[in-house]
Coordinates of C-alpha atoms and ligand atoms in Angstrom, one line a residue:
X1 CA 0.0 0.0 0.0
X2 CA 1.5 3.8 -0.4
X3 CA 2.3 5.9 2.1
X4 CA -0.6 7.7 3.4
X5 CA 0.2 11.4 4.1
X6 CA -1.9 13.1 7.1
X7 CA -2.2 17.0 6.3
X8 CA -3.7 18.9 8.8
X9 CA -5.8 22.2 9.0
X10 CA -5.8 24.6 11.5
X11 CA -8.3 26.9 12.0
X12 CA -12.7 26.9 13.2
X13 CA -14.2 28.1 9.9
X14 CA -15.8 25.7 7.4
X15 CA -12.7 26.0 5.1
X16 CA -10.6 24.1 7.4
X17 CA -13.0 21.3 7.7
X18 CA -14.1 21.1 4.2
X19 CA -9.7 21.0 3.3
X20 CA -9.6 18.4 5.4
X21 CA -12.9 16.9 3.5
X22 CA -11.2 17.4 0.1
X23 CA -7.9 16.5 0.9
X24 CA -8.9 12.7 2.1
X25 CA -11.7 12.3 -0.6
X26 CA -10.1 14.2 -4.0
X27 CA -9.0 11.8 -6.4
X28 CA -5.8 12.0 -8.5
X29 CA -5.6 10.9 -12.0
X30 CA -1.4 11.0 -11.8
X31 CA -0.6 10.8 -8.0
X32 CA -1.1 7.4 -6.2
X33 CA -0.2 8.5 -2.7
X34 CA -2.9 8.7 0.1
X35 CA -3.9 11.4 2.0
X36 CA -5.7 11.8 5.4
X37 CA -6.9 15.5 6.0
X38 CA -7.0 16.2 9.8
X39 CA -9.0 19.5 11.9
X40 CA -6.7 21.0 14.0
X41 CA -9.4 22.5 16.6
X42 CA -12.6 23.0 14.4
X43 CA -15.7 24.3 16.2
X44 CA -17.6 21.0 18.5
X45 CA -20.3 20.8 16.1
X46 CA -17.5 19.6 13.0
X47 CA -16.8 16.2 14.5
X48 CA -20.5 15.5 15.5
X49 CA -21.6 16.9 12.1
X50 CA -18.6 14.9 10.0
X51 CA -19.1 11.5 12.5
X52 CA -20.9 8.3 11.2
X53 CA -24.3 9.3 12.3
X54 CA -23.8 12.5 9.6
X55 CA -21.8 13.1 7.2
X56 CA -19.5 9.9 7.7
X57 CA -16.9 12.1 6.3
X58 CA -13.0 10.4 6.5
X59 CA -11.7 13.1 8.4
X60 CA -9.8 13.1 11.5
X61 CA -9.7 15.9 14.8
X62 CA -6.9 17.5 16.6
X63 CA -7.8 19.3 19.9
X64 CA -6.3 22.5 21.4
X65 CA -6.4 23.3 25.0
X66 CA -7.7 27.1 23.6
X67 CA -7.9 29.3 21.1
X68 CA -4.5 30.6 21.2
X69 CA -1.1 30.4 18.6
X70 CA 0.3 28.9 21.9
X71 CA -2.0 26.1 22.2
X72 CA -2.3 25.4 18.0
X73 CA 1.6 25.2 18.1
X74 CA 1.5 23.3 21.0
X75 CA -1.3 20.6 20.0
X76 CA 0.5 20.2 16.3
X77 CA 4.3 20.1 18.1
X78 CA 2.8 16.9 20.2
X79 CA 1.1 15.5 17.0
X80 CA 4.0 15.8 14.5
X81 CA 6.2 14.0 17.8
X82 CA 3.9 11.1 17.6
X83 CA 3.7 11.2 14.2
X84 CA 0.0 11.5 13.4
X85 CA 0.5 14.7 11.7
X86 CA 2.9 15.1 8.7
X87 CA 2.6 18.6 7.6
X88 CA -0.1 21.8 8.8
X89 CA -1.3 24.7 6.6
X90 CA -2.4 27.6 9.0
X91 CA -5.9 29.1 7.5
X92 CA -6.7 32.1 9.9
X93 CA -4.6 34.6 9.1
X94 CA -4.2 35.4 13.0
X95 CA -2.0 32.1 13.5
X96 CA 0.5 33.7 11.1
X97 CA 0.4 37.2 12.9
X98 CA 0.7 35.7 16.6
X99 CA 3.9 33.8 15.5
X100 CA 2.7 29.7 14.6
X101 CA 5.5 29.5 11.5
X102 CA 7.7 30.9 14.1
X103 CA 7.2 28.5 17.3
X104 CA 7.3 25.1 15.1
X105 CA 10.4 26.5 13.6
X106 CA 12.1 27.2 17.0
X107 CA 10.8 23.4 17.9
X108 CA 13.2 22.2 14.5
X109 CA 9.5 21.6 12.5
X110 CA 9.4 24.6 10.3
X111 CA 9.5 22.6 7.0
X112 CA 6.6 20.9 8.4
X113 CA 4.1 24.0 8.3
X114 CA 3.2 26.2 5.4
X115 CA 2.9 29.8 5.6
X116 CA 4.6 32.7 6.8
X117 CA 6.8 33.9 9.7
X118 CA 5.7 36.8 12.2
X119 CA 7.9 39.6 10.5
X120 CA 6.4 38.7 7.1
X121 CA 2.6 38.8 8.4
X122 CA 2.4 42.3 7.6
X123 CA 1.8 41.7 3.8
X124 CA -1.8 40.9 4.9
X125 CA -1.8 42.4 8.2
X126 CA -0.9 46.2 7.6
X127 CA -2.0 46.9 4.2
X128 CA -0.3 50.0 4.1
X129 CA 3.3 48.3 4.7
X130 CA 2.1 45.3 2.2
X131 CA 0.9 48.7 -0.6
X132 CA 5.0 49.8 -0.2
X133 CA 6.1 46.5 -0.9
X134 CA 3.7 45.8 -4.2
X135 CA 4.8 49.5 -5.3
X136 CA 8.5 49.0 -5.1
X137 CA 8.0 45.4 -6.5
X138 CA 6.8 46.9 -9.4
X139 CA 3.5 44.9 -8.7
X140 CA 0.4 46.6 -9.9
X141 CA -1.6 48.8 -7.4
X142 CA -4.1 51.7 -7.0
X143 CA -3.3 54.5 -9.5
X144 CA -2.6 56.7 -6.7
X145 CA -2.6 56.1 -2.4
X146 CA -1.4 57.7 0.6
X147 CA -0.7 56.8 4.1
X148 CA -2.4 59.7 6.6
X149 CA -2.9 60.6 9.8
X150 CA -6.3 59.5 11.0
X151 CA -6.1 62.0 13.5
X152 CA -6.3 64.8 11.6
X153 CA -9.3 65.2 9.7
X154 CA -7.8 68.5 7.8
X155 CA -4.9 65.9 6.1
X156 CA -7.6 63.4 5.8
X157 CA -10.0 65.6 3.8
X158 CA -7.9 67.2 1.4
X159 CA -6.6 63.4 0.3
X160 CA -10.1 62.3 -0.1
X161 CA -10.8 65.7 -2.3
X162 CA -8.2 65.3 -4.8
X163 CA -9.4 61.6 -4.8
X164 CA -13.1 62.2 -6.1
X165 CA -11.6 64.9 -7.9
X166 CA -8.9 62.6 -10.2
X167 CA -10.5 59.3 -9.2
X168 CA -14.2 59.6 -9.2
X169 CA -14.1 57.7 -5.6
X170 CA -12.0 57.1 -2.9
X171 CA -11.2 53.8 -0.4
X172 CA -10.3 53.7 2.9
X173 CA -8.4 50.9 4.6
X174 CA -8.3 50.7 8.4
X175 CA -4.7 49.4 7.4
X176 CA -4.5 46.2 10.6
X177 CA -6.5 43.0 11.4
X178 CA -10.5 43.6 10.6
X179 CA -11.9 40.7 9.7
X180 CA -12.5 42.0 6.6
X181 CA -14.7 44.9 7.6
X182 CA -12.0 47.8 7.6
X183 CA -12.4 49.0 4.4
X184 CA -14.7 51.8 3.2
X185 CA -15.9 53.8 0.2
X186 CA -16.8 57.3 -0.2
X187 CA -18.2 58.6 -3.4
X188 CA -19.2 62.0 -2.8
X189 CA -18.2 64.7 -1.0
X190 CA -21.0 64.6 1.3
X191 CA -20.3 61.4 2.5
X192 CA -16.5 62.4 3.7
X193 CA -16.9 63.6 7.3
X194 CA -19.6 60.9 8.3
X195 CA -17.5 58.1 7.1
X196 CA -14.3 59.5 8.9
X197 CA -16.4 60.1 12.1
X198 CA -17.5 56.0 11.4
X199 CA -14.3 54.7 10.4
X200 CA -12.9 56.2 13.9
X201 CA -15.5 55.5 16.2
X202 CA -15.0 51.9 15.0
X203 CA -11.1 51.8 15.1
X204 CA -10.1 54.7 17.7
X205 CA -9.7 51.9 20.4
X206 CA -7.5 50.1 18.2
X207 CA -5.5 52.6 17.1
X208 CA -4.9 54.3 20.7
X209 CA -4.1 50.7 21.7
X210 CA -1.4 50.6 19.0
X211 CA -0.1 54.0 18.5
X212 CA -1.0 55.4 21.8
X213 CA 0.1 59.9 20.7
X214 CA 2.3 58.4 17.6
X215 CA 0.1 59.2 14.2
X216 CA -2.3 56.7 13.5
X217 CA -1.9 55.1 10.2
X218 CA -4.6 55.7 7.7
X219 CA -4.4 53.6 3.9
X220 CA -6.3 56.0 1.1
X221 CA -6.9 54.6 -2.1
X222 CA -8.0 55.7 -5.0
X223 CA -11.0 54.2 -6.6
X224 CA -10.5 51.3 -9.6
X225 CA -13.6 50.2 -11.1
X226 CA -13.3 46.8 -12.9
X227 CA -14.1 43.4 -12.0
X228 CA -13.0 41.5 -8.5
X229 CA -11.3 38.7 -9.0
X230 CA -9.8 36.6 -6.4
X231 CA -6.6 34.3 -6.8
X232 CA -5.1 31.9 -5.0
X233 CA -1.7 30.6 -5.5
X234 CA 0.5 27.7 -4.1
X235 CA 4.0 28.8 -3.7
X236 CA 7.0 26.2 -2.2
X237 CA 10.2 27.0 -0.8
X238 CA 12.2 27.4 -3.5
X239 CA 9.7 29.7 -5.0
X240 CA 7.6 27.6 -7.5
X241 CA 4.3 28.4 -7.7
X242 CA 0.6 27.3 -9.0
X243 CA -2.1 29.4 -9.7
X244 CA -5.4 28.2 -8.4
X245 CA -9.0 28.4 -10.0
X246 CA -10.1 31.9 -9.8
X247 CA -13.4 32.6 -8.1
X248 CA -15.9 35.2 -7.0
X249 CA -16.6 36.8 -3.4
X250 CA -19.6 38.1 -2.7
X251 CA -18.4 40.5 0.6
X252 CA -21.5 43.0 0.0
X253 CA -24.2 41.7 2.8
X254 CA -26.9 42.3 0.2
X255 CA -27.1 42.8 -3.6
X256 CA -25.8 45.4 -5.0
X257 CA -23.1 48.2 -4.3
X258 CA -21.1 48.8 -0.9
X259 CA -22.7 51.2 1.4
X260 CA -23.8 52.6 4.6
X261 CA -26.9 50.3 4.9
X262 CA -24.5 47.4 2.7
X263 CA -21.4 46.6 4.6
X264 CA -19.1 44.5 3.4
X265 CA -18.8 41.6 5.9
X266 CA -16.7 38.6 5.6
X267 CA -17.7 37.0 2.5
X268 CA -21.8 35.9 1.6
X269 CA -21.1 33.3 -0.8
X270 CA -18.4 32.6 -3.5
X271 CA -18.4 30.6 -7.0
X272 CA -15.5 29.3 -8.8
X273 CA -14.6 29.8 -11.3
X274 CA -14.8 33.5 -11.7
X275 CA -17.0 33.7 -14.9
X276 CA -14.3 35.9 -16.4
X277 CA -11.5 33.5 -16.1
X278 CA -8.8 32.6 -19.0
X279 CA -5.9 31.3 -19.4
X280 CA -4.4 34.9 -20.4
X281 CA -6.0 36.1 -17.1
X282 CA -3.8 33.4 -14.8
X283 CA -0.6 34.1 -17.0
X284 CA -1.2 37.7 -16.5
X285 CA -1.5 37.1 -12.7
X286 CA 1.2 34.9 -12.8
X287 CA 3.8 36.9 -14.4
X288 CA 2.6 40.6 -13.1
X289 CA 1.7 40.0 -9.7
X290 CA 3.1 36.1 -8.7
X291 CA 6.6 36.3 -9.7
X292 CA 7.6 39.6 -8.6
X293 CA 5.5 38.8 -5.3
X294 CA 7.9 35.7 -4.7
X295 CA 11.1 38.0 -5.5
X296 CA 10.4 40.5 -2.9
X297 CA 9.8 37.6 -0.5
X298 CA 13.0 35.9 -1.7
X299 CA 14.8 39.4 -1.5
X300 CA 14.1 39.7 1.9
X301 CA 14.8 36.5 3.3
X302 CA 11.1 35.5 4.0
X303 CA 9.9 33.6 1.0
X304 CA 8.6 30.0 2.7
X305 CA 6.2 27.2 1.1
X306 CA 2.8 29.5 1.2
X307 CA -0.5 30.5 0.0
X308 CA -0.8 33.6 -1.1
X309 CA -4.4 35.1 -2.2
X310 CA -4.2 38.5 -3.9
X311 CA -7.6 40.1 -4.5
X312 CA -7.2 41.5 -8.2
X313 CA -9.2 44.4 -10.2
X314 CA -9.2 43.6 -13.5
X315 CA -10.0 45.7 -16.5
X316 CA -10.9 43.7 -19.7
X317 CA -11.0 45.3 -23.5
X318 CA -13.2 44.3 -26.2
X319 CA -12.5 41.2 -28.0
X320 CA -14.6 40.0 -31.5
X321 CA -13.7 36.8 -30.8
X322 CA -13.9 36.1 -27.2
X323 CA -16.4 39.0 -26.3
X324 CA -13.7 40.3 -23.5
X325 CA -10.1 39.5 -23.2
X326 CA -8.0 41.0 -20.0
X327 CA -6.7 44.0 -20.3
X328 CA -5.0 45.3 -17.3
X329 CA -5.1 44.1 -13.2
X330 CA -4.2 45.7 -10.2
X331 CA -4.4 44.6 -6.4
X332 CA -6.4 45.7 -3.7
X333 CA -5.5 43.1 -1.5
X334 CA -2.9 40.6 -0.5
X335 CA -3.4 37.9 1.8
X336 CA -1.5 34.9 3.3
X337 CA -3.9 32.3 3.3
X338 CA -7.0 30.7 1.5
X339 CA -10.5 33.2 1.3
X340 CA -13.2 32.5 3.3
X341 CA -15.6 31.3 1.3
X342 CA -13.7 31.6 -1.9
X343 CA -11.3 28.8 -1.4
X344 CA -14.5 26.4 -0.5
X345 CA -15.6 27.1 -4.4
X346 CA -12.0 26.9 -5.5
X347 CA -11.0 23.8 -3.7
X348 CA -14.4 21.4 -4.5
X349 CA -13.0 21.9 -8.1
X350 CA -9.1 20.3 -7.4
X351 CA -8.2 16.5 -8.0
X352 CA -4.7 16.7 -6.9
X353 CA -4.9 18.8 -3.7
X354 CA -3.2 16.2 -1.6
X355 CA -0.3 16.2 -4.1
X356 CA -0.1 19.8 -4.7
X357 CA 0.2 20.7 -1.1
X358 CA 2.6 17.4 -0.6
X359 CA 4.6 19.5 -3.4
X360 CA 4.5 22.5 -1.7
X361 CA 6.5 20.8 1.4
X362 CA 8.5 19.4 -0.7
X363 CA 9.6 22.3 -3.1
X364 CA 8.5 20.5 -6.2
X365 CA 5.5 22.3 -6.9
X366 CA 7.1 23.0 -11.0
X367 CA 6.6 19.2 -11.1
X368 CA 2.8 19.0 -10.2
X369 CA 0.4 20.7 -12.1
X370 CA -2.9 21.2 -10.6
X371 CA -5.3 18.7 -11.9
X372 CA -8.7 20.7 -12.4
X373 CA -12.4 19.9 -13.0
X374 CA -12.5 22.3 -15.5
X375 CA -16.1 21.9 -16.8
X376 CA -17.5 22.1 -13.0
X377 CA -18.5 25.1 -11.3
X378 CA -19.2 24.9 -7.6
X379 CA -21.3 27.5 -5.7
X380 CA -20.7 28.3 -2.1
X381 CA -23.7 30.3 0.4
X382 CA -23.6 31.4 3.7
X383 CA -26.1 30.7 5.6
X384 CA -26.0 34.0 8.1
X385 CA -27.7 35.2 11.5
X386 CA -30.8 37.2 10.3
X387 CA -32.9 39.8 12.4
X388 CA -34.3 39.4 15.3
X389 CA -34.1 38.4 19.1
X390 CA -34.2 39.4 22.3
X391 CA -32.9 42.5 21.5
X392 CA -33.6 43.1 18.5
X393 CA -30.6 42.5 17.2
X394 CA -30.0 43.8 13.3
X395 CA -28.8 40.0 12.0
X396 CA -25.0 39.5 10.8
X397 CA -23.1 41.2 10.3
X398 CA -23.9 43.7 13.1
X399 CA -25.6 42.2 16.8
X400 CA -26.8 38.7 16.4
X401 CA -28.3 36.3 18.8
X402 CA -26.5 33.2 19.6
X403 CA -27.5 29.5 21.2
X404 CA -30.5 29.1 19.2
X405 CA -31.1 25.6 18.1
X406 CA -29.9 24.1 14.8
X407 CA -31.7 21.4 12.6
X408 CA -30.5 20.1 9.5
X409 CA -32.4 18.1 7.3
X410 CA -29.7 15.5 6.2
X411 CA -32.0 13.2 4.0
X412 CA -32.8 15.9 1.8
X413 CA -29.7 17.2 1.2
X414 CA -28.0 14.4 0.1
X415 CA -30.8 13.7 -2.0
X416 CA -30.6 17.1 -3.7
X417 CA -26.6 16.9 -3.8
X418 CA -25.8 19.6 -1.5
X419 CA -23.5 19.7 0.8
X420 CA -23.5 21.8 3.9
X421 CA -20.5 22.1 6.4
X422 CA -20.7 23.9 9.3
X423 CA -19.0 27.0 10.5
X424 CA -20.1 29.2 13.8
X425 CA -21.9 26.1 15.0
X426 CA -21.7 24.2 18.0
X427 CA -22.7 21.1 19.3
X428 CA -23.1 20.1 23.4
X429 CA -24.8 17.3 25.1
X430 CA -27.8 19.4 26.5
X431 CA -28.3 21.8 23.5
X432 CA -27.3 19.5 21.0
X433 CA -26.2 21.7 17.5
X434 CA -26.4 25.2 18.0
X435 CA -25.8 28.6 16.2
X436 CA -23.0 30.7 17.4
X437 CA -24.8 33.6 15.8
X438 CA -22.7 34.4 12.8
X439 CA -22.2 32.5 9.7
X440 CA -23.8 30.0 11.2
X441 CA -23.3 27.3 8.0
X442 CA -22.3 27.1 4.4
X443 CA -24.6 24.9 1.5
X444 CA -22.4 24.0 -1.5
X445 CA -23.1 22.7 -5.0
X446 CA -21.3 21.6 -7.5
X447 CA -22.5 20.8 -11.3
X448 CA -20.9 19.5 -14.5
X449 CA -21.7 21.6 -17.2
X450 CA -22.0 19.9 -20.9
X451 CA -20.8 20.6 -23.8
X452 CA -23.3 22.0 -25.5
X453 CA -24.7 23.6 -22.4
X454 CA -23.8 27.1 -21.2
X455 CA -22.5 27.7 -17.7
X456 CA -25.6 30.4 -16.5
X457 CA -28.8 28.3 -16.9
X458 CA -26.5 25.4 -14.9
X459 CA -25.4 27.8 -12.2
X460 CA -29.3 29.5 -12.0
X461 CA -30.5 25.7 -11.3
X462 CA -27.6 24.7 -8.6
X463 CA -28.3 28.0 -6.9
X464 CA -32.4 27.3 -7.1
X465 CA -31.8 23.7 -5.8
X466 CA -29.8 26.0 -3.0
X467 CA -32.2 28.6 -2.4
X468 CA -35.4 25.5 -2.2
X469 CA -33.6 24.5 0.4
X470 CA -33.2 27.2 2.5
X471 CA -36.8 28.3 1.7
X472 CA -38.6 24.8 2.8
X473 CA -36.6 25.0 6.2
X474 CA -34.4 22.3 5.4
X475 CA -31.5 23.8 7.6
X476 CA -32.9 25.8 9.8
X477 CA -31.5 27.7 13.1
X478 CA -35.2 27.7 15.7
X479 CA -35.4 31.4 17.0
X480 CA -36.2 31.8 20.5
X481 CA -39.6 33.9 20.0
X482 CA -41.3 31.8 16.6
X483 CA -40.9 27.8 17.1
X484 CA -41.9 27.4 13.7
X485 CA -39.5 29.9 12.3
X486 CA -36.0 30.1 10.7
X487 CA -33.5 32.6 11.9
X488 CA -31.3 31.9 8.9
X489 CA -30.8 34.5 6.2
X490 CA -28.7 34.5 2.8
X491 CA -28.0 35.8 -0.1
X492 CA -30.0 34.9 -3.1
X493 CA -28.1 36.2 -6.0
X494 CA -25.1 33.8 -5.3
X495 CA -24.2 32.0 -8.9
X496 CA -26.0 34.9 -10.7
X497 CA -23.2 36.0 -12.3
X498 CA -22.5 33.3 -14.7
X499 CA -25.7 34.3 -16.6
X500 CA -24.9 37.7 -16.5
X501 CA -21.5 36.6 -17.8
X502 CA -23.0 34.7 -20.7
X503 CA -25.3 37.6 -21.5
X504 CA -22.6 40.2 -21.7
X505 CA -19.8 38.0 -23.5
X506 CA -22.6 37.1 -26.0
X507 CA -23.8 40.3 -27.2
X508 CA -20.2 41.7 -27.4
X509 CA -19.5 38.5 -29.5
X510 CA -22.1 39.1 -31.6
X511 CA -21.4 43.2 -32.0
Ligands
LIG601 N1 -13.7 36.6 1.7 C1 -12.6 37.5 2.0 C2 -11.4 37.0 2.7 O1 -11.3 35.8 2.9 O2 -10.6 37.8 3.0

């Protein structure tokens, strides 16, 4: 029999567990090796939910005393000892900022976990340090950005002026850990002083925390229009890389543009691939924003086996042929790790995972090409908090009520193909599953699309078989005032893009 590899992933979000998922189950058409994913912490509903009287899904757990780097480092140190753990990809960024590269490497296992040490967190975790580094690696940014006080709303304003005036819109980037949530947009000139006076109410604490009388650091952007598109790429030791499947976020909470009454939260849903993917699209990423990413990490003496996930605006031109072919891209965002949801879309969609992350240990990652299902798109939903409770609470992602019982109908899923995996959900003996109040869940779908069929009719029916789902009560989280009701809320316009794609890329094919 080969040697079966045990890969673990460390984290509580539904990405770790479905890795773990994909990493046992995905099936190679080159690589004969075995691999055994393993949840390093999870949340206590993942092993009930993924156990034999679920999901049944081959997938092993790891416990840590707490949520701390401490006790991750600790937990995977003891495994990797015994030898039930052979290598570790870190997926919350956090592990990288509070040192977990760092603590296995003073324990004489840094070639057994991927990702980045503490000194080189900052390319996700302060966005204006990580803008620096892009700019003098030539990589492609913002037309125009500037690093101000946020103190001074004088310095502030005249920035955000010449902005609107040059840019038509300006973005602001709390520049340190936000979950997500510290960037904002400001259109018009009206809008300047109440955002500032939002944007410091919601980070003054921080900041004083931080920078104490120093200046406090505030990223301004100018505004790119152009389509998001997130990347994800594999990069080993040596500095070979692999660019993933693209894919889609959908960080707005509803439909429709970024806003006071729209925030952006931490991702609503995700589809892979983006509808506007080519092959010219991952060269261009490859050579403009991969290779000179790698350099500058070489250069400095902090290139390791990674992921790295830059969020990309892309500008397209007018093609006869094709309808649109890439024109131009820029970043708006680098990250260390895997999205949250995107890689879930991206990672349904790999045969070879086991091998490529094997590769990426092993600096041999030139030698193993990703093996893709390249005529599958995969939809990914949250399945949020809404309104409502004892308080009255707004829904996610502002105040949500928590320990409200969950019920899944399992029967019908599997009947209908989908596949749910949990996320802020718990499990205990008295309350049995339970919602921790955020993204409570995530339902994914996958489809096949013919030859002869086009990907948006395929998409609208995975994301109906989706929406049915969520509409009959089939997962449901029981709130505390309505027995009969369902607390759960998402978005319905995940997947829609892919007609919208089709339409667009038609008529400019025809014109
Ligand atoms: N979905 C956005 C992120 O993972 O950063």
């Amino acid at each position: 029999m080969s040697q079966q590899y045990r890969i673990g992933f460390a984290g509580t979000d539904a990405r770790t567990l479905l890795s773990a998922q994909v990493m046992s189950t995905a099936a190679s058409e080159t690589d004969s090796a075995s691999y055994r994913g393993v949840v390093l912490r999870g949340t206590s509903a993942m092993p009930v939910l993924a156990g034999p009287e679920w999901f049944d899904w081959p997938v092993d757990f790891l416990s840590t005393a707490e949520n701390s780097t401490q006790a991750y480092a600790e937990a995977i140190i003891q495994a990797l000892n015994q030898g039930s753990l052979d290598y570790v990809l870190p997926l919350p960024e956090a592990l990288q900022y509070g040192g977990i590269v760092d603590l296995l490497r003073d324990s004489g296992y840094g070639d057994r976990i991927a990702g980045l040490e503490s000194e080189a967190a900052f390319i996700e975790g302060d966005k204006a340090e990580c803008k620096k580094l892009c700019w003098q690696a030539g990589i492609p940014v913002a037309d125009d950005w500037e690093v101000v006080d946020a103190r001074s709303f004088p310095q502030f304003f005249a920035v955000c002026l010449d902005f609107l005036h040059r840019f038509g819109g300006v973005v602001l980037k709390y520049p340190y850990s936000a979950s997500g949530k510290g960037a904002r947009i400001i259109l018009d000139a009206w809008e300047i002083k109440e955002v500032y006076d939002t944007l410091l109410a919601d980070y003054k604490k921080d900041y004083r925390k931080m920078f104490h009388n120093r200046p406090w650091p505030l990223l301004i952007e100018s505004r790119m229009s152009g389509v998001e598109i997130s990347f994800t790429i594999l990069v080993d030791g040596e500095g070979n890389f692999r660019v993933l499947p693209t894919s889609l976020d959908y960080p707005e909470r509803y439909p429709g543009p970024a806003g006071k009454g729209n925030p952006i939260t931490g991702g609503m849903g995700s589809i892979s691939p983006h509808p506007f993917e080519s092959n010219e699209l991952l060269d261009m990423v490859s050579q403009r924003i991969a290779r000179p990413m790698i350099e500058a990490l070489r250069d400095r003496g902090i290139l390791r086996p990674c992921v790295l996930y830059p969020g990309c605006i892309v500008s397209f031109s007018h093609d006869v042929e094709q309808g649109a072919r890439p024109l131009d891209l820029r970043v708006c965002e680098f990250n260390i790790r895997p999205g949250e949801p995107e890689f879930q879309a991206v990672v349904r969609r790999i045969r070879n995972f086991g091998a490529l992350v094997r590769a990426m240990f092993q600096s041999r990652l030139d030698r193993v090409e990703p093996e893709i299902r390249e005529d599958q798109i995969a939809l990914c939903t949250a399945l949020v908090t809404g309104p409502g409770g004892p308080d009255g609470q707004k829904g996610y992602p502002w105040s949500v009520t928590k320990y409200e019982p969950v019920e899944i109908d399992l029967k019908y899923l599997k009947n209908k193909n989908l596949q749910l995996v949990p996320s802020g959900m718990g499990y205990s003996e008295e309350r049995g599953l339970y919602s921790d109040g955020t993204r409570v869940a995530y339902l994914n779908a996958n489809a096949t699309v013919g030859p002869d069929q086009e990907r948006g009719p395929v998409a609208d029916k995975l994301a109906n078989r989706v929406l049915a789902a969520y509409r009959s009560d089939k997962v449901r989280v029981v709130p505390r005032e309505d027995a009969q009701g369902n607390r759960l809320d998402l978005r319905e316009d995940i997947g829609s893009h892919f007609a919208l794609a089709d339409a667009i890329l038609a008529a400019a094919r025809q014109g």
